mmCIF file of C-alpha atoms and ligand atoms in Angstrom:
data_model
loop_
_atom_site.group_PDB
_atom_site.id
_atom_site.type_symbol
_atom_site.label_atom_id
_atom_site.label_comp_id
_atom_site.label_asym_id
_atom_site.label_seq_id
_atom_site.Cartn_x
_atom_site.Cartn_y
_atom_site.Cartn_z
ATOM 1 C CA MET A 1 133.642 193.128 -110.572
ATOM 2 C CA LYS A 2 133.385 190.192 -108.188
ATOM 3 C CA ILE A 3 132.692 186.431 -109.340
ATOM 4 C CA CYS A 4 131.846 183.796 -106.764
ATOM 5 C CA VAL A 5 134.066 180.538 -108.205
ATOM 6 C CA LEU A 6 132.478 177.330 -107.787
ATOM 7 C CA PRO A 7 134.781 174.170 -108.738
ATOM 8 C CA GLY A 8 132.071 171.544 -107.935
ATOM 9 C CA ASP A 9 132.605 167.918 -108.619
ATOM 10 C CA GLY A 10 134.207 165.367 -111.031
ATOM 11 C CA ILE A 11 136.556 167.332 -113.546
ATOM 12 C CA GLY A 12 135.102 170.643 -112.236
ATOM 13 C CA PRO A 13 137.885 171.792 -109.997
ATOM 14 C CA GLU A 14 140.291 170.887 -113.094
ATOM 15 C CA ILE A 15 138.769 172.580 -115.683
ATOM 16 C CA VAL A 16 137.672 175.696 -113.707
ATOM 17 C CA ALA A 17 141.189 176.297 -112.626
ATOM 18 C CA GLU A 18 142.128 176.707 -115.957
ATOM 19 C CA ALA A 19 139.239 179.647 -116.473
ATOM 20 C CA VAL A 20 140.585 180.886 -113.416
ATOM 21 C CA ARG A 21 143.927 181.326 -115.197
ATOM 22 C CA VAL A 22 142.594 182.713 -118.372
ATOM 23 C CA LEU A 23 140.665 185.584 -116.492
ATOM 24 C CA LYS A 24 143.606 186.228 -114.519
ATOM 25 C CA ALA A 25 145.314 186.422 -117.196
ATOM 26 C CA LEU A 26 143.651 189.394 -118.654
ATOM 27 C CA ASP A 27 144.299 191.242 -115.656
ATOM 28 C CA LEU A 28 140.841 192.879 -115.546
ATOM 29 C CA GLY A 29 140.751 193.552 -112.000
ATOM 30 C CA ILE A 30 138.077 190.757 -110.958
ATOM 31 C CA GLU A 31 137.734 189.646 -107.521
ATOM 32 C CA MET A 32 137.586 185.860 -107.136
ATOM 33 C CA GLU A 33 136.219 183.738 -103.952
ATOM 34 C CA GLU A 34 135.714 180.022 -104.032
ATOM 35 C CA ALA A 35 132.742 178.018 -102.352
ATOM 36 C CA LEU A 36 131.338 174.733 -102.220
ATOM 37 C CA LEU A 37 128.709 173.395 -104.131
ATOM 38 C CA GLY A 38 127.252 170.195 -105.151
ATOM 39 C CA GLY A 39 128.604 166.848 -104.089
ATOM 40 C CA CYS A 40 131.575 168.288 -102.360
ATOM 41 C CA ALA A 41 129.228 170.609 -100.230
ATOM 42 C CA VAL A 42 127.256 167.934 -98.946
ATOM 43 C CA ASP A 43 130.413 166.066 -98.330
ATOM 44 C CA ALA A 44 131.705 168.814 -96.205
ATOM 45 C CA THR A 45 128.416 170.572 -94.740
ATOM 46 C CA GLY A 46 125.364 168.151 -95.572
ATOM 47 C CA ASP A 47 123.924 170.867 -97.867
ATOM 48 C CA PRO A 48 124.365 170.960 -101.672
ATOM 49 C CA TYR A 49 124.091 174.766 -101.523
ATOM 50 C CA PRO A 50 125.117 175.620 -97.968
ATOM 51 C CA ALA A 51 124.814 178.831 -96.315
ATOM 52 C CA ALA A 52 128.321 180.694 -96.994
ATOM 53 C CA THR A 53 127.973 179.893 -100.597
ATOM 54 C CA GLN A 54 124.614 181.323 -100.929
ATOM 55 C CA LYS A 55 126.022 184.557 -99.179
ATOM 56 C CA LEU A 56 128.752 184.304 -101.816
ATOM 57 C CA ALA A 57 126.656 183.880 -104.648
ATOM 58 C CA LEU A 58 124.254 186.643 -103.691
ATOM 59 C CA ALA A 59 127.123 189.352 -103.171
ATOM 60 C CA ALA A 60 128.871 188.343 -106.473
ATOM 61 C CA ASP A 61 128.026 190.078 -110.032
ATOM 62 C CA ALA A 62 128.375 186.404 -111.488
ATOM 63 C CA VAL A 63 129.169 183.070 -110.706
ATOM 64 C CA LEU A 64 131.603 180.565 -112.326
ATOM 65 C CA LEU A 65 130.577 176.768 -112.346
ATOM 66 C CA GLY A 66 132.354 173.688 -112.891
ATOM 67 C CA ALA A 67 129.844 171.089 -112.537
ATOM 68 C CA VAL A 68 128.087 169.028 -109.792
ATOM 69 C CA GLY A 69 127.294 165.161 -109.374
ATOM 70 C CA GLY A 70 128.613 161.933 -109.423
ATOM 71 C CA PRO A 71 127.674 158.432 -108.671
ATOM 72 C CA GLN A 72 128.630 158.510 -104.999
ATOM 73 C CA TRP A 73 125.818 160.686 -103.890
ATOM 74 C CA ASP A 74 122.992 159.066 -106.399
ATOM 75 C CA ASN A 75 121.213 157.503 -103.637
ATOM 76 C CA ASN A 76 121.165 160.339 -101.046
ATOM 77 C CA PRO A 77 117.721 161.849 -100.134
ATOM 78 C CA ARG A 78 116.455 164.235 -102.649
ATOM 79 C CA GLU A 79 118.101 167.261 -100.544
ATOM 80 C CA GLN A 80 121.117 165.738 -100.228
ATOM 81 C CA ARG A 81 121.712 165.204 -103.772
ATOM 82 C CA PRO A 82 124.328 167.528 -105.699
ATOM 83 C CA GLU A 83 121.634 168.761 -108.609
ATOM 84 C CA ARG A 84 119.540 170.001 -105.694
ATOM 85 C CA GLY A 85 122.378 172.892 -105.194
ATOM 86 C CA LEU A 86 122.135 173.495 -108.923
ATOM 87 C CA LEU A 87 118.827 174.421 -108.834
ATOM 88 C CA GLY A 88 118.813 176.090 -105.604
ATOM 89 C CA ILE A 89 121.444 178.693 -106.792
ATOM 90 C CA ARG A 90 119.260 178.965 -110.101
ATOM 91 C CA LYS A 91 115.926 179.823 -108.234
ATOM 92 C CA GLN A 92 117.703 181.435 -105.386
ATOM 93 C CA LEU A 93 119.356 183.986 -108.060
ATOM 94 C CA GLY A 94 116.535 184.221 -109.931
ATOM 95 C CA LEU A 95 118.345 182.910 -113.133
ATOM 96 C CA PHE A 96 115.697 182.038 -115.599
ATOM 97 C CA ALA A 97 117.294 182.526 -118.768
ATOM 98 C CA ASN A 98 119.732 180.043 -119.762
ATOM 99 C CA LEU A 99 121.644 180.436 -123.301
ATOM 100 C CA ARG A 100 123.199 177.392 -124.831
ATOM 101 C CA PRO A 101 124.919 177.692 -127.918
ATOM 102 C CA ALA A 102 125.906 175.025 -130.206
ATOM 103 C CA ILE A 103 128.524 175.832 -132.523
ATOM 104 C CA LEU A 104 130.627 173.404 -134.846
ATOM 105 C CA TYR A 105 133.667 174.545 -134.918
ATOM 106 C CA PRO A 106 135.105 173.844 -138.477
ATOM 107 C CA GLU A 107 138.301 172.355 -137.257
ATOM 108 C CA LEU A 108 136.107 169.638 -135.371
ATOM 109 C CA ALA A 109 133.629 168.703 -138.279
ATOM 110 C CA ASN A 110 135.101 165.245 -138.018
ATOM 111 C CA ALA A 111 133.628 165.198 -134.059
ATOM 112 C CA SER A 112 130.260 164.777 -134.941
ATOM 113 C CA THR A 113 128.431 161.608 -135.659
ATOM 114 C CA LEU A 114 126.363 163.491 -138.326
ATOM 115 C CA LYS A 115 127.350 163.437 -141.739
ATOM 116 C CA PRO A 116 129.769 166.761 -142.304
ATOM 117 C CA GLU A 117 126.996 168.307 -144.905
ATOM 118 C CA VAL A 118 124.547 167.920 -142.458
ATOM 119 C CA VAL A 119 126.430 169.886 -139.537
ATOM 120 C CA ALA A 120 128.960 172.148 -140.988
ATOM 121 C CA GLY A 121 128.643 175.657 -140.166
ATOM 122 C CA LEU A 122 126.378 174.714 -137.557
ATOM 123 C CA ASP A 123 125.314 177.665 -135.078
ATOM 124 C CA ILE A 124 122.378 177.217 -133.023
ATOM 125 C CA LEU A 125 121.631 178.878 -129.721
ATOM 126 C CA ILE A 126 118.929 177.104 -127.545
ATOM 127 C CA VAL A 127 117.132 179.685 -125.080
ATOM 128 C CA ARG A 128 115.871 177.716 -122.114
ATOM 129 C CA GLU A 129 113.767 178.892 -119.533
ATOM 130 C CA LEU A 130 115.201 177.545 -116.280
ATOM 131 C CA THR A 131 113.361 178.478 -113.060
ATOM 132 C CA GLY A 132 109.769 177.514 -113.970
ATOM 133 C CA ASP A 133 107.905 174.483 -115.575
ATOM 134 C CA ILE A 134 107.383 170.909 -114.167
ATOM 135 C CA TYR A 135 111.157 171.178 -112.674
ATOM 136 C CA PHE A 136 109.875 173.620 -109.888
ATOM 137 C CA GLY A 137 106.089 172.891 -110.076
ATOM 138 C CA GLN A 138 104.008 172.045 -106.724
ATOM 139 C CA PRO A 139 102.166 169.855 -106.068
ATOM 140 C CA ARG A 140 104.850 167.017 -106.441
ATOM 141 C CA GLY A 141 105.905 163.912 -104.989
ATOM 142 C CA ILE A 142 105.468 159.918 -104.863
ATOM 143 C CA GLU A 143 102.353 158.901 -102.030
ATOM 144 C CA VAL A 144 100.422 156.058 -101.449
ATOM 145 C CA ARG A 145 96.925 156.767 -103.147
ATOM 146 C CA ASN A 146 94.317 153.735 -103.043
ATOM 147 C CA GLY A 147 96.661 151.213 -102.138
ATOM 148 C CA GLU A 148 99.741 151.749 -104.496
ATOM 149 C CA ARG A 149 102.508 154.035 -104.786
ATOM 150 C CA PHE A 150 101.544 157.445 -107.063
ATOM 151 C CA GLY A 151 104.106 159.904 -108.279
ATOM 152 C CA PHE A 152 103.234 163.072 -109.609
ATOM 153 C CA ASN A 153 104.580 166.358 -110.643
ATOM 154 C CA THR A 154 103.095 169.846 -112.158
ATOM 155 C CA MET A 155 103.661 171.544 -115.127
ATOM 156 C CA HIS A 156 102.684 175.151 -115.076
ATOM 157 C CA TYR A 157 103.652 178.509 -116.235
ATOM 158 C CA THR A 158 102.656 182.274 -115.591
ATOM 159 C CA GLU A 159 101.927 184.677 -118.611
ATOM 160 C CA SER A 160 104.707 186.920 -117.134
ATOM 161 C CA GLU A 161 107.211 184.108 -117.147
ATOM 162 C CA ILE A 162 106.534 182.788 -120.705
ATOM 163 C CA ARG A 163 106.589 186.419 -122.162
ATOM 164 C CA ARG A 164 110.050 187.306 -120.226
ATOM 165 C CA ILE A 165 111.787 184.684 -121.766
ATOM 166 C CA LEU A 166 110.455 184.948 -124.991
ATOM 167 C CA ARG A 167 111.648 188.505 -124.869
ATOM 168 C CA VAL A 168 115.401 187.266 -124.084
ATOM 169 C CA ALA A 169 114.987 185.001 -126.891
ATOM 170 C CA PHE A 170 113.828 187.252 -129.500
ATOM 171 C CA GLU A 171 116.336 189.903 -128.396
ATOM 172 C CA ALA A 172 119.369 187.189 -128.827
ATOM 173 C CA ALA A 173 117.739 186.352 -132.515
ATOM 174 C CA ARG A 174 117.706 190.072 -133.251
ATOM 175 C CA LYS A 175 121.878 189.941 -132.849
ATOM 176 C CA ARG A 176 122.007 186.848 -134.921
ATOM 177 C CA ARG A 177 119.724 185.501 -138.137
ATOM 178 C CA ARG A 178 116.706 186.870 -136.870
ATOM 179 C CA LYS A 179 114.855 183.599 -136.901
ATOM 180 C CA LEU A 180 113.235 182.340 -133.745
ATOM 181 C CA CYS A 181 111.894 178.766 -133.418
ATOM 182 C CA SER A 182 109.154 178.538 -130.286
ATOM 183 C CA VAL A 183 109.096 174.720 -129.292
ATOM 184 C CA ASP A 184 105.842 173.468 -127.443
ATOM 185 C CA LYS A 185 103.530 170.718 -126.903
ATOM 186 C CA MET A 186 100.446 172.537 -127.437
ATOM 187 C CA ASN A 187 98.759 169.535 -129.236
ATOM 188 C CA VAL A 188 98.525 167.912 -125.804
ATOM 189 C CA LEU A 189 99.288 170.525 -123.076
ATOM 190 C CA GLU A 190 97.416 173.470 -122.390
ATOM 191 C CA CYS A 191 100.379 174.792 -120.264
ATOM 192 C CA THR A 192 102.036 175.157 -123.684
ATOM 193 C CA GLN A 193 99.377 176.530 -125.695
ATOM 194 C CA LEU A 194 99.765 179.236 -123.329
ATOM 195 C CA TRP A 195 103.336 178.998 -124.029
ATOM 196 C CA ARG A 196 102.389 179.475 -127.906
ATOM 197 C CA ASP A 197 99.581 182.268 -127.477
ATOM 198 C CA ILE A 198 102.225 184.474 -125.388
ATOM 199 C CA ALA A 199 104.847 183.778 -128.291
ATOM 200 C CA ILE A 200 102.364 184.874 -130.989
ATOM 201 C CA GLU A 201 101.571 187.972 -128.748
ATOM 202 C CA THR A 202 105.345 188.867 -128.034
ATOM 203 C CA ALA A 203 106.154 188.598 -131.760
ATOM 204 C CA ASN A 204 104.396 191.676 -132.363
ATOM 205 C CA GLU A 205 107.081 193.580 -130.447
ATOM 206 C CA TYR A 206 109.534 192.193 -133.054
ATOM 207 C CA PRO A 207 108.280 192.706 -136.391
ATOM 208 C CA ASP A 208 111.993 192.532 -137.668
ATOM 209 C CA VAL A 209 112.357 188.606 -136.251
ATOM 210 C CA GLU A 210 110.628 185.638 -138.061
ATOM 211 C CA LEU A 211 108.682 183.513 -135.251
ATOM 212 C CA SER A 212 107.748 179.964 -135.950
ATOM 213 C CA HIS A 213 106.514 176.890 -134.082
ATOM 214 C CA MET A 214 107.267 173.493 -133.639
ATOM 215 C CA LEU A 215 105.745 170.526 -131.304
ATOM 216 C CA VAL A 216 108.752 169.392 -129.287
ATOM 217 C CA ASP A 217 108.607 165.898 -130.617
ATOM 218 C CA ASN A 218 109.013 167.138 -134.123
ATOM 219 C CA ALA A 219 111.961 169.657 -132.832
ATOM 220 C CA ALA A 220 113.883 166.840 -131.395
ATOM 221 C CA MET A 221 113.716 164.938 -135.083
ATOM 222 C CA GLN A 222 114.396 168.097 -137.128
ATOM 223 C CA LEU A 223 117.201 168.982 -134.868
ATOM 224 C CA VAL A 224 119.031 165.665 -136.548
ATOM 225 C CA LYS A 225 117.589 165.675 -139.723
ATOM 226 C CA ASN A 226 118.158 169.123 -140.946
ATOM 227 C CA PRO A 227 119.664 171.302 -137.764
ATOM 228 C CA LYS A 228 120.872 174.143 -140.033
ATOM 229 C CA GLN A 229 117.109 175.401 -140.484
ATOM 230 C CA PHE A 230 117.529 176.556 -136.822
ATOM 231 C CA ASP A 231 119.135 180.180 -135.659
ATOM 232 C CA VAL A 232 117.508 180.640 -132.149
ATOM 233 C CA MET A 233 115.294 177.884 -130.513
ATOM 234 C CA VAL A 234 112.880 178.791 -127.575
ATOM 235 C CA THR A 235 111.396 176.341 -125.098
ATOM 236 C CA GLY A 236 110.496 175.679 -121.358
ATOM 237 C CA ASN A 237 112.626 174.291 -118.803
ATOM 238 C CA MET A 238 112.154 170.340 -119.571
ATOM 239 C CA PHE A 239 112.205 170.659 -123.075
ATOM 240 C CA GLY A 240 114.976 172.845 -122.832
ATOM 241 C CA ASP A 241 117.004 170.284 -120.879
ATOM 242 C CA ILE A 242 116.390 167.657 -123.472
ATOM 243 C CA LEU A 243 116.871 169.436 -126.491
ATOM 244 C CA SER A 244 120.004 171.390 -125.529
ATOM 245 C CA ASP A 245 121.818 167.941 -124.815
ATOM 246 C CA GLU A 246 120.624 167.030 -128.105
ATOM 247 C CA ALA A 247 121.785 170.187 -130.248
ATOM 248 C CA SER A 248 125.307 170.113 -128.107
ATOM 249 C CA MET A 249 125.763 166.418 -129.373
ATOM 250 C CA LEU A 250 125.374 167.658 -132.804
ATOM 251 C CA THR A 251 128.827 169.276 -132.611
ATOM 252 C CA GLY A 252 130.330 165.934 -131.389
ATOM 253 C CA SER A 253 132.301 167.726 -129.010
ATOM 254 C CA ILE A 254 130.474 168.507 -125.729
ATOM 255 C CA GLY A 255 133.713 169.421 -124.174
ATOM 256 C CA MET A 256 133.458 172.746 -126.229
ATOM 257 C CA LEU A 257 129.921 174.256 -125.356
ATOM 258 C CA PRO A 258 129.546 176.975 -122.650
ATOM 259 C CA SER A 259 126.322 178.208 -121.356
ATOM 260 C CA ALA A 260 125.063 181.376 -119.424
ATOM 261 C CA SER A 261 122.112 181.460 -116.742
ATOM 262 C CA LEU A 262 120.816 185.172 -116.479
ATOM 263 C CA ASP A 263 118.417 187.006 -114.439
ATOM 264 C CA ALA A 264 116.960 190.328 -115.509
ATOM 265 C CA SER A 265 119.833 192.341 -114.660
ATOM 266 C CA ASN A 266 122.505 190.195 -116.304
ATOM 267 C CA LYS A 267 123.978 188.788 -113.358
ATOM 268 C CA GLY A 268 124.868 185.253 -114.264
ATOM 269 C CA LEU A 269 125.900 181.764 -113.386
ATOM 270 C CA TYR A 270 128.214 180.272 -115.998
ATOM 271 C CA GLU A 271 129.002 176.993 -116.544
ATOM 272 C CA PRO A 272 129.786 174.411 -119.253
ATOM 273 C CA SER A 273 127.142 172.568 -120.875
ATOM 274 C CA HIS A 274 128.994 169.326 -120.130
ATOM 275 C CA GLY A 275 128.417 167.353 -116.617
ATOM 276 C CA SER A 276 130.889 166.171 -114.066
ATOM 277 C CA ALA A 277 132.234 163.248 -116.132
ATOM 278 C CA PRO A 278 133.373 161.275 -112.896
ATOM 279 C CA ASP A 279 135.098 158.672 -115.099
ATOM 280 C CA ILE A 280 137.908 160.959 -115.937
ATOM 281 C CA ALA A 281 137.862 163.152 -112.843
ATOM 282 C CA GLY A 282 141.202 163.734 -111.395
ATOM 283 C CA LYS A 283 143.248 162.305 -114.420
ATOM 284 C CA GLY A 284 144.241 165.741 -115.833
ATOM 285 C CA VAL A 285 142.672 164.800 -119.299
ATOM 286 C CA ALA A 286 139.262 166.730 -119.142
ATOM 287 C CA ASN A 287 138.617 169.444 -121.537
ATOM 288 C CA PRO A 288 138.810 172.885 -119.886
ATOM 289 C CA LEU A 289 137.312 174.943 -123.524
ATOM 290 C CA ALA A 290 134.021 175.218 -122.339
ATOM 291 C CA THR A 291 134.575 176.743 -118.883
ATOM 292 C CA ILE A 292 137.308 179.145 -120.638
ATOM 293 C CA LEU A 293 134.419 179.859 -123.163
ATOM 294 C CA SER A 294 131.806 180.138 -120.210
ATOM 295 C CA ALA A 295 134.183 182.800 -118.867
ATOM 296 C CA ALA A 296 134.186 184.412 -121.920
ATOM 297 C CA MET A 297 130.172 184.786 -122.108
ATOM 298 C CA MET A 298 130.707 186.143 -118.335
ATOM 299 C CA LEU A 299 132.826 188.808 -119.876
ATOM 300 C CA ARG A 300 130.087 189.255 -122.702
ATOM 301 C CA TYR A 301 127.281 189.357 -120.330
ATOM 302 C CA THR A 302 127.577 190.367 -117.065
ATOM 303 C CA PHE A 303 130.918 192.523 -117.543
ATOM 304 C CA ALA A 304 129.980 194.101 -121.124
ATOM 305 C CA ASN A 305 133.231 193.546 -122.217
ATOM 306 C CA GLU A 306 132.912 192.141 -125.849
ATOM 307 C CA ALA A 307 136.518 193.054 -126.529
ATOM 308 C CA ALA A 308 137.859 190.795 -123.680
ATOM 309 C CA ALA A 309 135.111 187.998 -124.701
ATOM 310 C CA ARG A 310 136.537 187.945 -128.064
ATOM 311 C CA ARG A 311 139.867 187.762 -126.867
ATOM 312 C CA ILE A 312 139.143 184.274 -125.214
ATOM 313 C CA GLU A 313 137.191 182.976 -128.325
ATOM 314 C CA ASP A 314 139.817 183.872 -130.542
ATOM 315 C CA ALA A 315 142.410 182.084 -128.467
ATOM 316 C CA VAL A 316 140.267 179.179 -128.445
ATOM 317 C CA LYS A 317 139.921 179.229 -131.989
ATOM 318 C CA LYS A 318 143.662 179.467 -132.416
ATOM 319 C CA VAL A 319 144.434 176.687 -130.234
ATOM 320 C CA LEU A 320 142.376 174.438 -132.288
ATOM 321 C CA ALA A 321 143.840 175.738 -135.458
ATOM 322 C CA GLN A 322 147.242 174.868 -134.256
ATOM 323 C CA GLY A 323 145.981 171.713 -133.470
ATOM 324 C CA PHE A 324 145.677 171.280 -129.787
ATOM 325 C CA ARG A 325 143.432 168.790 -128.560
ATOM 326 C CA THR A 326 142.248 167.047 -125.449
ATOM 327 C CA GLY A 327 141.024 163.289 -125.648
ATOM 328 C CA ASP A 328 137.153 164.080 -126.426
ATOM 329 C CA ILE A 329 138.102 165.993 -129.744
ATOM 330 C CA TYR A 330 141.304 164.119 -130.741
ATOM 331 C CA GLU A 331 141.811 163.256 -134.203
ATOM 332 C CA PRO A 332 145.208 161.062 -135.562
ATOM 333 C CA GLY A 333 147.771 163.614 -136.593
ATOM 334 C CA MET A 334 146.720 166.126 -134.217
ATOM 335 C CA LYS A 335 148.417 167.194 -130.879
ATOM 336 C CA LYS A 336 147.147 165.483 -127.871
ATOM 337 C CA VAL A 337 146.969 167.506 -124.388
ATOM 338 C CA GLY A 338 145.913 167.290 -121.223
ATOM 339 C CA THR A 339 143.870 169.716 -119.188
ATOM 340 C CA ARG A 340 146.800 172.100 -118.074
ATOM 341 C CA GLU A 341 148.417 172.150 -121.224
ATOM 342 C CA MET A 342 145.333 173.317 -123.132
ATOM 343 C CA GLY A 343 145.042 175.988 -120.556
ATOM 344 C CA ASP A 344 148.745 176.848 -121.350
ATOM 345 C CA ALA A 345 147.892 176.579 -124.845
ATOM 346 C CA VAL A 346 145.062 179.205 -124.593
ATOM 347 C CA LEU A 347 147.354 181.468 -122.370
ATOM 348 C CA ALA A 348 150.019 181.450 -124.951
ATOM 349 C CA ALA A 349 147.494 182.292 -127.654
ATOM 350 C CA LEU A 350 146.105 184.915 -125.669
HETATM 351 C C1 IPM B 1 121.385 170.712 -117.041
HETATM 352 C C2 IPM B 1 121.601 169.540 -116.200
HETATM 353 C C3 IPM B 1 120.625 169.699 -114.659
HETATM 354 C C4 IPM B 1 118.887 169.891 -115.643
HETATM 355 C C5 IPM B 1 120.406 168.739 -113.426
HETATM 356 C C6 IPM B 1 122.146 168.392 -113.472
HETATM 357 C C7 IPM B 1 119.465 169.002 -112.693
HETATM 358 O O1 IPM B 1 120.644 168.498 -116.722
HETATM 359 O O2 IPM B 1 121.806 171.762 -116.614
HETATM 360 O O3 IPM B 1 121.032 170.477 -118.073
HETATM 361 O O4 IPM B 1 118.222 168.923 -115.650
HETATM 362 O O5 IPM B 1 119.120 171.272 -115.487
HETATM 363 MG MG1 MG B 2 120.559 168.578 -118.914
#
């Protein structure tokens, strides 16, 4: 078991350090090697996904990532932006299946901006296609045409790209409440008409899962109106980017949500759903739980070690029940702790 650890930018190094401590404490014999991705890699090498990192990531069974990005790189040319590193590693490793759970922990019910009765017990899984769509489509660019600037991108999906992500979503639904909602914009976009057609075809392989379809605008509305109607949602790269941020905020605590990006053989990249939070970087106050829970997802999906994954998840539930809270999920009466102390609490609970 070999993992490539990419702390990244902003709060990344702080939160990844805690997840690494948790993995080491489990004593599973996992080998870890660190490398640079994102803005820190641009600063050190001029490349957000340098060759040395590529070599380690390709050789590893899994990648643990903190977060990338920060305002200091926002004006860099596109190929020297941290996000380019993230898109590059997703594409190179073929990580087409992005699993983003949005779970409301009962102890954190007040953290949501929605009424408790709307979100209590919320447990949604968003399955986002991650290596296709308008994110990677060619042609793309900004050019001068007919004397004015012209910006363009291309949305496209092949039949096989759609089918493989739908299968991942159907399989995930099978292990949950057997409901799958496929999200598209077939009333306007042909590309997503194909998506819907393939979803209907693929459903024949999964008669035990109830498939429904929803237009993306309505899905955005239904997520805030009645989120508990959803079990698993599956959608393309761009819609999934937007809906997964929305779903995560239903829980009020994006600092709690892990994610997995998998290839066809369950090699994966695991990262918190939140960003690099440059405003609190280096202060030791960031919530490490999403990264620690991402390490649990790694043990579950890449290393097929359900028991170890559960141990981490149970330890996290325990520290919440004990009242430990970082600033993002703090409520009066609870024990306010920093990043390191939260890691200590999880280690003690393990
Ligand atoms: C995400 C992020 C990335 C994306 C950015 C940082 C490129 O928003 O993982 O959701 O759009 O995929
Ligand atoms: Mg996003």
